[in-house]
């Protein structure tokens, strides 16, 4: 059975004390939650990864980075490499988020290159894909998703023990309060799973967690998780409040 993943993408929110307070609260409350197959993850900003890791060590909460450099080391001001993340103990890295694509020139090719950097350090990529509203309205969702999967994943070899998580995030649903309906999300998740069968193997498709992202909150997570191919959420705004995050972890655990 696949894992259920509840992953909070904090973006550029929360400073040191807020990060510590959140992690302490969540780690302590998670002791009373039987997680079953649920994995809880948060992605704080780079400066606070170390403290978040320190405070969550040995708990059910994992810490992710929000991005990673294309380079290993050297004169790349402002960047953080996969080996630096690995040296902290980071196990997950978000790549290809629509905000990185929109504001920082991220493309499918750079997502793929970053994925390879994460693999070298045994960090699991959380690969974000999704169509814009204009693309959906023009009936291009299937084409865009297939083209992003081809661009990000083709020629990527999945060896034993290599894990990838895919996050389907329709851009029109991110931070807008407008969630895809469970049917709309399930349709795209099924398409992604079929692409994985066709391009890898049924076992790879069966084991890969595909998350939905776009205005997920405690109120709508349960119906999304009820869909056959939705294995969790990549959650922005609603992951910032400890009680909401915990409510969503509980929903995952009860699923
Ligand atoms: C996200 O940032 O990946 C996201 C889905 O944000 P929100 O949940 O706020 O829509």
PDB file of C-alpha atoms and ligand atoms in Angstrom:
ATOM      1  CA  UNK A   1       0.000   0.000   0.000  1.00  0.00           C
ATOM      2  CA  UNK A   2       1.253   3.461  -0.880  1.00  0.00           C
ATOM      3  CA  UNK A   3       2.190   6.013   1.767  1.00  0.00           C
ATOM      4  CA  UNK A   4      -0.096   8.945   2.418  1.00  0.00           C
ATOM      5  CA  UNK A   5       1.931  12.126   2.480  1.00  0.00           C
ATOM      6  CA  UNK A   6       0.877  15.348   4.135  1.00  0.00           C
ATOM      7  CA  UNK A   7       3.494  17.883   3.100  1.00  0.00           C
ATOM      8  CA  UNK A   8       3.472  21.542   4.124  1.00  0.00           C
ATOM      9  CA  UNK A   9       5.161  23.989   1.781  1.00  0.00           C
ATOM     10  CA  UNK A  10       5.804  27.043   3.914  1.00  0.00           C
ATOM     11  CA  UNK A  11       7.197  29.164   1.089  1.00  0.00           C
ATOM     12  CA  UNK A  12       8.695  32.413   2.481  1.00  0.00           C
ATOM     13  CA  UNK A  13       6.801  32.317   5.760  1.00  0.00           C
ATOM     14  CA  UNK A  14       7.813  31.929   9.413  1.00  0.00           C
ATOM     15  CA  UNK A  15      11.016  33.024  11.121  1.00  0.00           C
ATOM     16  CA  UNK A  16      13.110  31.094  13.636  1.00  0.00           C
ATOM     17  CA  UNK A  17      10.922  31.350  16.722  1.00  0.00           C
ATOM     18  CA  UNK A  18       7.739  30.570  14.777  1.00  0.00           C
ATOM     19  CA  UNK A  19       9.404  27.575  13.165  1.00  0.00           C
ATOM     20  CA  UNK A  20      10.538  26.225  16.523  1.00  0.00           C
ATOM     21  CA  UNK A  21       7.132  26.779  18.090  1.00  0.00           C
ATOM     22  CA  UNK A  22       5.377  24.999  15.227  1.00  0.00           C
ATOM     23  CA  UNK A  23       7.756  22.034  15.246  1.00  0.00           C
ATOM     24  CA  UNK A  24       7.595  21.641  19.026  1.00  0.00           C
ATOM     25  CA  UNK A  25       3.792  21.736  18.977  1.00  0.00           C
ATOM     26  CA  UNK A  26       3.442  19.309  16.087  1.00  0.00           C
ATOM     27  CA  UNK A  27       6.082  16.852  17.286  1.00  0.00           C
ATOM     28  CA  UNK A  28       4.511  16.705  20.718  1.00  0.00           C
ATOM     29  CA  UNK A  29       0.956  16.264  19.376  1.00  0.00           C
ATOM     30  CA  UNK A  30       2.049  13.658  16.833  1.00  0.00           C
ATOM     31  CA  UNK A  31       3.074  11.342  19.691  1.00  0.00           C
ATOM     32  CA  UNK A  32      -0.647  10.734  20.208  1.00  0.00           C
ATOM     33  CA  UNK A  33      -1.436  10.079  16.542  1.00  0.00           C
ATOM     34  CA  UNK A  34      -1.128   6.567  15.186  1.00  0.00           C
ATOM     35  CA  UNK A  35       0.311   7.514  11.830  1.00  0.00           C
ATOM     36  CA  UNK A  36      -0.216   4.156  10.114  1.00  0.00           C
ATOM     37  CA  UNK A  37       1.081   4.747   6.581  1.00  0.00           C
ATOM     38  CA  UNK A  38       1.031   8.553   6.797  1.00  0.00           C
ATOM     39  CA  UNK A  39       4.206  10.607   6.462  1.00  0.00           C
ATOM     40  CA  UNK A  40       4.129  14.220   7.673  1.00  0.00           C
ATOM     41  CA  UNK A  41       6.573  16.675   6.103  1.00  0.00           C
ATOM     42  CA  UNK A  42       7.127  20.428   6.373  1.00  0.00           C
ATOM     43  CA  UNK A  43       9.325  22.598   4.182  1.00  0.00           C
ATOM     44  CA  UNK A  44      10.506  25.669   6.107  1.00  0.00           C
ATOM     45  CA  UNK A  45      12.770  28.328   4.586  1.00  0.00           C
ATOM     46  CA  UNK A  46      16.453  27.415   4.193  1.00  0.00           C
ATOM     47  CA  UNK A  47      17.805  29.267   7.282  1.00  0.00           C
ATOM     48  CA  UNK A  48      15.541  27.294   9.599  1.00  0.00           C
ATOM     49  CA  UNK A  49      15.991  23.789   8.204  1.00  0.00           C
ATOM     50  CA  UNK A  50      18.689  22.918  10.694  1.00  0.00           C
ATOM     51  CA  UNK A  51      16.697  23.917  13.750  1.00  0.00           C
ATOM     52  CA  UNK A  52      13.553  22.235  12.380  1.00  0.00           C
ATOM     53  CA  UNK A  53      15.553  19.045  11.885  1.00  0.00           C
ATOM     54  CA  UNK A  54      17.061  19.247  15.359  1.00  0.00           C
ATOM     55  CA  UNK A  55      13.656  19.708  16.989  1.00  0.00           C
ATOM     56  CA  UNK A  56      12.004  16.928  14.990  1.00  0.00           C
ATOM     57  CA  UNK A  57      14.682  14.277  15.211  1.00  0.00           C
ATOM     58  CA  UNK A  58      13.233  10.862  16.043  1.00  0.00           C
ATOM     59  CA  UNK A  59       9.670  12.058  15.479  1.00  0.00           C
ATOM     60  CA  UNK A  60       7.225  11.262  12.677  1.00  0.00           C
ATOM     61  CA  UNK A  61       7.820  14.705  11.153  1.00  0.00           C
ATOM     62  CA  UNK A  62      10.244  14.992   8.234  1.00  0.00           C
ATOM     63  CA  UNK A  63      11.789  18.212   6.971  1.00  0.00           C
ATOM     64  CA  UNK A  64      12.022  19.145   3.287  1.00  0.00           C
ATOM     65  CA  UNK A  65      13.821  21.863   1.368  1.00  0.00           C
ATOM     66  CA  UNK A  66      11.805  24.076  -0.989  1.00  0.00           C
ATOM     67  CA  UNK A  67      14.368  23.983  -3.799  1.00  0.00           C
ATOM     68  CA  UNK A  68      17.940  22.932  -4.561  1.00  0.00           C
ATOM     69  CA  UNK A  69      20.746  24.325  -6.691  1.00  0.00           C
ATOM     70  CA  UNK A  70      21.638  22.948 -10.114  1.00  0.00           C
ATOM     71  CA  UNK A  71      25.281  23.149  -9.043  1.00  0.00           C
ATOM     72  CA  UNK A  72      27.439  21.222  -6.633  1.00  0.00           C
ATOM     73  CA  UNK A  73      29.482  24.076  -5.159  1.00  0.00           C
ATOM     74  CA  UNK A  74      31.344  27.227  -6.117  1.00  0.00           C
ATOM     75  CA  UNK A  75      30.496  30.763  -7.174  1.00  0.00           C
ATOM     76  CA  UNK A  76      26.689  30.601  -7.124  1.00  0.00           C
ATOM     77  CA  UNK A  77      25.672  33.351  -4.737  1.00  0.00           C
ATOM     78  CA  UNK A  78      22.520  32.602  -2.796  1.00  0.00           C
ATOM     79  CA  UNK A  79      22.246  28.958  -3.770  1.00  0.00           C
ATOM     80  CA  UNK A  80      22.146  25.810  -1.641  1.00  0.00           C
ATOM     81  CA  UNK A  81      23.386  22.498  -3.023  1.00  0.00           C
ATOM     82  CA  UNK A  82      21.970  19.016  -2.604  1.00  0.00           C
ATOM     83  CA  UNK A  83      25.094  17.935  -0.712  1.00  0.00           C
ATOM     84  CA  UNK A  84      24.597  20.822   1.744  1.00  0.00           C
ATOM     85  CA  UNK A  85      21.015  19.670   2.305  1.00  0.00           C
ATOM     86  CA  UNK A  86      22.167  16.072   2.714  1.00  0.00           C
ATOM     87  CA  UNK A  87      24.793  17.165   5.239  1.00  0.00           C
ATOM     88  CA  UNK A  88      21.952  18.501   7.390  1.00  0.00           C
ATOM     89  CA  UNK A  89      19.991  15.267   7.100  1.00  0.00           C
ATOM     90  CA  UNK A  90      17.306  16.518   4.711  1.00  0.00           C
ATOM     91  CA  UNK A  91      15.417  13.642   3.091  1.00  0.00           C
ATOM     92  CA  UNK A  92      12.953  15.484   0.790  1.00  0.00           C
ATOM     93  CA  UNK A  93      13.274  18.385  -1.652  1.00  0.00           C
ATOM     94  CA  UNK A  94      10.471  20.191  -3.487  1.00  0.00           C
ATOM     95  CA  UNK A  95      11.382  21.013  -7.086  1.00  0.00           C
ATOM     96  CA  UNK A  96       9.536  22.665  -9.959  1.00  0.00           C
ATOM     97  CA  UNK A  97       6.986  24.505  -7.834  1.00  0.00           C
ATOM     98  CA  UNK A  98       4.901  26.807 -10.034  1.00  0.00           C
ATOM     99  CA  UNK A  99       6.225  29.841  -8.139  1.00  0.00           C
ATOM    100  CA  UNK A 100       9.804  28.794  -9.035  1.00  0.00           C
ATOM    101  CA  UNK A 101       8.648  28.293 -12.634  1.00  0.00           C
ATOM    102  CA  UNK A 102       6.880  31.670 -12.691  1.00  0.00           C
ATOM    103  CA  UNK A 103       9.377  33.881 -10.865  1.00  0.00           C
ATOM    104  CA  UNK A 104      12.708  32.108 -11.262  1.00  0.00           C
ATOM    105  CA  UNK A 105      12.696  30.700 -14.768  1.00  0.00           C
ATOM    106  CA  UNK A 106      12.365  27.055 -13.718  1.00  0.00           C
ATOM    107  CA  UNK A 107      11.660  24.753 -16.664  1.00  0.00           C
ATOM    108  CA  UNK A 108      11.074  21.026 -17.009  1.00  0.00           C
ATOM    109  CA  UNK A 109      14.728  20.666 -18.032  1.00  0.00           C
ATOM    110  CA  UNK A 110      16.002  22.401 -14.896  1.00  0.00           C
ATOM    111  CA  UNK A 111      13.573  20.390 -12.763  1.00  0.00           C
ATOM    112  CA  UNK A 112      15.081  17.232 -14.201  1.00  0.00           C
ATOM    113  CA  UNK A 113      18.626  18.474 -13.569  1.00  0.00           C
ATOM    114  CA  UNK A 114      17.752  19.326  -9.970  1.00  0.00           C
ATOM    115  CA  UNK A 115      16.175  15.900  -9.549  1.00  0.00           C
ATOM    116  CA  UNK A 116      19.459  14.264 -10.544  1.00  0.00           C
ATOM    117  CA  UNK A 117      21.301  16.386  -7.971  1.00  0.00           C
ATOM    118  CA  UNK A 118      18.862  15.239  -5.278  1.00  0.00           C
ATOM    119  CA  UNK A 119      19.206  11.587  -6.328  1.00  0.00           C
ATOM    120  CA  UNK A 120      22.992  11.812  -5.961  1.00  0.00           C
ATOM    121  CA  UNK A 121      22.399  12.712  -2.319  1.00  0.00           C
ATOM    122  CA  UNK A 122      19.599  10.201  -1.739  1.00  0.00           C
ATOM    123  CA  UNK A 123      17.076  12.998  -1.214  1.00  0.00           C
ATOM    124  CA  UNK A 124      13.554  12.248  -2.445  1.00  0.00           C
ATOM    125  CA  UNK A 125      12.310  14.838  -4.947  1.00  0.00           C
ATOM    126  CA  UNK A 126       8.772  16.138  -4.699  1.00  0.00           C
ATOM    127  CA  UNK A 127       8.260  17.102  -8.333  1.00  0.00           C
ATOM    128  CA  UNK A 128       5.557  19.701  -8.972  1.00  0.00           C
ATOM    129  CA  UNK A 129       3.629  19.854 -12.214  1.00  0.00           C
ATOM    130  CA  UNK A 130       0.326  21.442 -13.191  1.00  0.00           C
ATOM    131  CA  UNK A 131      -1.504  23.493 -15.772  1.00  0.00           C
ATOM    132  CA  UNK A 132      -2.469  27.166 -15.704  1.00  0.00           C
ATOM    133  CA  UNK A 133      -6.074  28.331 -15.897  1.00  0.00           C
ATOM    134  CA  UNK A 134      -5.648  29.437 -19.513  1.00  0.00           C
ATOM    135  CA  UNK A 135      -4.329  25.981 -20.383  1.00  0.00           C
ATOM    136  CA  UNK A 136      -7.234  24.255 -18.614  1.00  0.00           C
ATOM    137  CA  UNK A 137      -9.757  26.549 -20.278  1.00  0.00           C
ATOM    138  CA  UNK A 138      -8.192  25.743 -23.649  1.00  0.00           C
ATOM    139  CA  UNK A 139      -8.598  22.000 -22.926  1.00  0.00           C
ATOM    140  CA  UNK A 140      -4.835  21.580 -22.807  1.00  0.00           C
ATOM    141  CA  UNK A 141      -4.557  19.988 -19.360  1.00  0.00           C
ATOM    142  CA  UNK A 142      -3.728  16.493 -20.636  1.00  0.00           C
ATOM    143  CA  UNK A 143      -1.160  17.783 -23.136  1.00  0.00           C
ATOM    144  CA  UNK A 144       0.524  19.993 -20.539  1.00  0.00           C
ATOM    145  CA  UNK A 145       0.708  17.255 -17.905  1.00  0.00           C
ATOM    146  CA  UNK A 146       2.115  14.722 -20.379  1.00  0.00           C
ATOM    147  CA  UNK A 147       4.605  17.243 -21.687  1.00  0.00           C
ATOM    148  CA  UNK A 148       5.729  18.123 -18.137  1.00  0.00           C
ATOM    149  CA  UNK A 149       6.078  14.436 -17.243  1.00  0.00           C
ATOM    150  CA  UNK A 150       8.105  13.828 -20.399  1.00  0.00           C
ATOM    151  CA  UNK A 151      10.224  16.906 -19.744  1.00  0.00           C
ATOM    152  CA  UNK A 152      10.892  16.218 -16.078  1.00  0.00           C
ATOM    153  CA  UNK A 153      11.094  12.428 -15.998  1.00  0.00           C
ATOM    154  CA  UNK A 154      12.004  10.944 -19.357  1.00  0.00           C
ATOM    155  CA  UNK A 155      15.376   9.187 -19.250  1.00  0.00           C
ATOM    156  CA  UNK A 156      15.290   9.308 -15.472  1.00  0.00           C
ATOM    157  CA  UNK A 157      16.167   5.828 -14.309  1.00  0.00           C
ATOM    158  CA  UNK A 158      14.411   4.637 -11.235  1.00  0.00           C
ATOM    159  CA  UNK A 159      16.682   2.223  -9.468  1.00  0.00           C
ATOM    160  CA  UNK A 160      15.728   0.096  -6.483  1.00  0.00           C
ATOM    161  CA  UNK A 161      15.354   2.368  -3.498  1.00  0.00           C
ATOM    162  CA  UNK A 162      15.014   5.548  -5.596  1.00  0.00           C
ATOM    163  CA  UNK A 163      11.838   7.322  -4.696  1.00  0.00           C
ATOM    164  CA  UNK A 164      10.041  10.168  -6.437  1.00  0.00           C
ATOM    165  CA  UNK A 165       6.917  11.913  -5.254  1.00  0.00           C
ATOM    166  CA  UNK A 166       4.833  13.756  -7.838  1.00  0.00           C
ATOM    167  CA  UNK A 167       2.688  16.702  -6.819  1.00  0.00           C
ATOM    168  CA  UNK A 168      -0.078  17.679  -9.213  1.00  0.00           C
ATOM    169  CA  UNK A 169      -0.747  21.339  -8.521  1.00  0.00           C
ATOM    170  CA  UNK A 170      -3.076  23.106 -10.922  1.00  0.00           C
ATOM    171  CA  UNK A 171      -1.650  26.622 -10.906  1.00  0.00           C
ATOM    172  CA  UNK A 172      -5.149  28.143 -10.799  1.00  0.00           C
ATOM    173  CA  UNK A 173      -5.800  26.418  -7.470  1.00  0.00           C
ATOM    174  CA  UNK A 174      -2.618  27.503  -5.667  1.00  0.00           C
ATOM    175  CA  UNK A 175      -3.243  30.124  -3.019  1.00  0.00           C
ATOM    176  CA  UNK A 176      -6.543  31.071  -4.653  1.00  0.00           C
ATOM    177  CA  UNK A 177      -8.948  29.273  -2.345  1.00  0.00           C
ATOM    178  CA  UNK A 178     -10.222  27.511  -5.466  1.00  0.00           C
ATOM    179  CA  UNK A 179      -9.603  23.780  -5.067  1.00  0.00           C
ATOM    180  CA  UNK A 180      -9.902  21.384  -7.982  1.00  0.00           C
ATOM    181  CA  UNK A 181     -12.923  19.164  -7.437  1.00  0.00           C
ATOM    182  CA  UNK A 182     -11.980  15.638  -6.351  1.00  0.00           C
ATOM    183  CA  UNK A 183     -13.104  14.470  -9.831  1.00  0.00           C
ATOM    184  CA  UNK A 184     -10.907  17.008 -11.620  1.00  0.00           C
ATOM    185  CA  UNK A 185      -7.919  16.082  -9.458  1.00  0.00           C
ATOM    186  CA  UNK A 186      -8.531  12.327  -9.736  1.00  0.00           C
ATOM    187  CA  UNK A 187      -8.712  12.559 -13.541  1.00  0.00           C
ATOM    188  CA  UNK A 188      -5.251  14.094 -13.715  1.00  0.00           C
ATOM    189  CA  UNK A 189      -3.826  11.753 -11.062  1.00  0.00           C
ATOM    190  CA  UNK A 190      -5.087   8.762 -13.044  1.00  0.00           C
ATOM    191  CA  UNK A 191      -3.462  10.221 -16.162  1.00  0.00           C
ATOM    192  CA  UNK A 192      -0.150  10.585 -14.309  1.00  0.00           C
ATOM    193  CA  UNK A 193      -0.375   7.024 -12.965  1.00  0.00           C
ATOM    194  CA  UNK A 194      -1.091   5.715 -16.484  1.00  0.00           C
ATOM    195  CA  UNK A 195       1.932   7.638 -17.820  1.00  0.00           C
ATOM    196  CA  UNK A 196       4.045   5.940 -15.142  1.00  0.00           C
ATOM    197  CA  UNK A 197       2.736   2.508 -16.188  1.00  0.00           C
ATOM    198  CA  UNK A 198       3.472   3.251 -19.840  1.00  0.00           C
ATOM    199  CA  UNK A 199       6.887   4.801 -19.272  1.00  0.00           C
ATOM    200  CA  UNK A 200       8.203   2.811 -16.318  1.00  0.00           C
ATOM    201  CA  UNK A 201       6.326  -0.216 -15.105  1.00  0.00           C
ATOM    202  CA  UNK A 202       3.096  -1.092 -13.303  1.00  0.00           C
ATOM    203  CA  UNK A 203       5.008  -1.654 -10.028  1.00  0.00           C
ATOM    204  CA  UNK A 204       6.608   1.801 -10.259  1.00  0.00           C
ATOM    205  CA  UNK A 205       3.222   3.395 -10.927  1.00  0.00           C
ATOM    206  CA  UNK A 206       1.592   1.428  -8.136  1.00  0.00           C
ATOM    207  CA  UNK A 207       4.166   2.489  -5.565  1.00  0.00           C
ATOM    208  CA  UNK A 208       4.581   6.145  -6.451  1.00  0.00           C
ATOM    209  CA  UNK A 209       2.840   8.694  -4.237  1.00  0.00           C
ATOM    210  CA  UNK A 210       1.001  11.343  -6.248  1.00  0.00           C
ATOM    211  CA  UNK A 211      -0.011  14.344  -4.161  1.00  0.00           C
ATOM    212  CA  UNK A 212      -2.608  16.968  -4.957  1.00  0.00           C
ATOM    213  CA  UNK A 213      -1.831  20.614  -4.202  1.00  0.00           C
ATOM    214  CA  UNK A 214      -4.006  23.684  -4.527  1.00  0.00           C
ATOM    215  CA  UNK A 215      -5.953  25.192  -1.632  1.00  0.00           C
ATOM    216  CA  UNK A 216      -6.047  21.938   0.347  1.00  0.00           C
ATOM    217  CA  UNK A 217      -7.310  22.490   3.880  1.00  0.00           C
ATOM    218  CA  UNK A 218      -8.661  20.412   6.760  1.00  0.00           C
ATOM    219  CA  UNK A 219     -12.172  20.714   5.318  1.00  0.00           C
ATOM    220  CA  UNK A 220     -11.494  19.278   1.879  1.00  0.00           C
ATOM    221  CA  UNK A 221      -8.635  16.834   2.406  1.00  0.00           C
ATOM    222  CA  UNK A 222     -10.797  13.852   3.285  1.00  0.00           C
ATOM    223  CA  UNK A 223     -12.755  13.883   0.034  1.00  0.00           C
ATOM    224  CA  UNK A 224      -9.570  14.310  -1.974  1.00  0.00           C
ATOM    225  CA  UNK A 225      -7.945  11.350  -0.185  1.00  0.00           C
ATOM    226  CA  UNK A 226     -11.005   9.246  -0.930  1.00  0.00           C
ATOM    227  CA  UNK A 227      -9.986   9.314  -4.625  1.00  0.00           C
ATOM    228  CA  UNK A 228      -8.166   6.230  -5.792  1.00  0.00           C
ATOM    229  CA  UNK A 229      -5.050   7.952  -7.119  1.00  0.00           C
ATOM    230  CA  UNK A 230      -4.658  10.799  -4.634  1.00  0.00           C
ATOM    231  CA  UNK A 231      -2.037   9.883  -2.041  1.00  0.00           C
ATOM    232  CA  UNK A 232      -1.830  13.057  -0.027  1.00  0.00           C
ATOM    233  CA  UNK A 233      -1.431  16.779  -0.301  1.00  0.00           C
ATOM    234  CA  UNK A 234       1.207  19.411  -0.899  1.00  0.00           C
ATOM    235  CA  UNK A 235      -0.254  22.195   1.157  1.00  0.00           C
ATOM    236  CA  UNK A 236       0.710  25.855   1.298  1.00  0.00           C
ATOM    237  CA  UNK A 237      -1.425  28.271   3.320  1.00  0.00           C
ATOM    238  CA  UNK A 238      -3.224  25.685   5.463  1.00  0.00           C
ATOM    239  CA  UNK A 239       0.056  24.086   6.562  1.00  0.00           C
ATOM    240  CA  UNK A 240       1.146  27.217   8.420  1.00  0.00           C
ATOM    241  CA  UNK A 241      -1.141  26.746  11.421  1.00  0.00           C
ATOM    242  CA  UNK A 242      -0.064  23.854  13.628  1.00  0.00           C
ATOM    243  CA  UNK A 243      -3.635  22.877  14.472  1.00  0.00           C
ATOM    244  CA  UNK A 244      -4.666  22.762  10.804  1.00  0.00           C
ATOM    245  CA  UNK A 245      -1.557  20.822   9.849  1.00  0.00           C
ATOM    246  CA  UNK A 246      -2.208  18.349  12.661  1.00  0.00           C
ATOM    247  CA  UNK A 247      -5.849  18.007  11.622  1.00  0.00           C
ATOM    248  CA  UNK A 248      -4.675  17.093   8.117  1.00  0.00           C
ATOM    249  CA  UNK A 249      -2.101  14.608   9.444  1.00  0.00           C
ATOM    250  CA  UNK A 250      -4.917  12.995  11.457  1.00  0.00           C
ATOM    251  CA  UNK A 251      -7.131  12.830   8.374  1.00  0.00           C
ATOM    252  CA  UNK A 252      -4.298  11.094   6.542  1.00  0.00           C
ATOM    253  CA  UNK A 253      -3.748   8.661   9.387  1.00  0.00           C
ATOM    254  CA  UNK A 254      -7.439   7.781   9.542  1.00  0.00           C
ATOM    255  CA  UNK A 255      -7.689   7.200   5.807  1.00  0.00           C
TER     256      UNK A 255
HETATM  257  C1  LIG B   1       1.518  25.230  -2.708  1.00  0.00           C
HETATM  258  O1  LIG B   1       2.172  26.202  -2.387  1.00  0.00           O
HETATM  259  O2  LIG B   1       2.102  24.259  -3.203  1.00  0.00           O
HETATM  260  C2  LIG B   1       0.077  25.278  -2.508  1.00  0.00           C
HETATM  261  C3  LIG B   1      -0.636  24.287  -2.973  1.00  0.00           C
HETATM  262  O3  LIG B   1      -0.426  26.364  -1.861  1.00  0.00           O
HETATM  263  P1  LIG B   1      -1.935  26.509  -1.261  1.00  0.00           P
HETATM  264  O4  LIG B   1      -2.218  25.264  -0.487  1.00  0.00           O
HETATM  265  O5  LIG B   1      -1.867  27.728  -0.390  1.00  0.00           O
HETATM  266  O6  LIG B   1      -2.835  26.658  -2.420  1.00  0.00           O
END
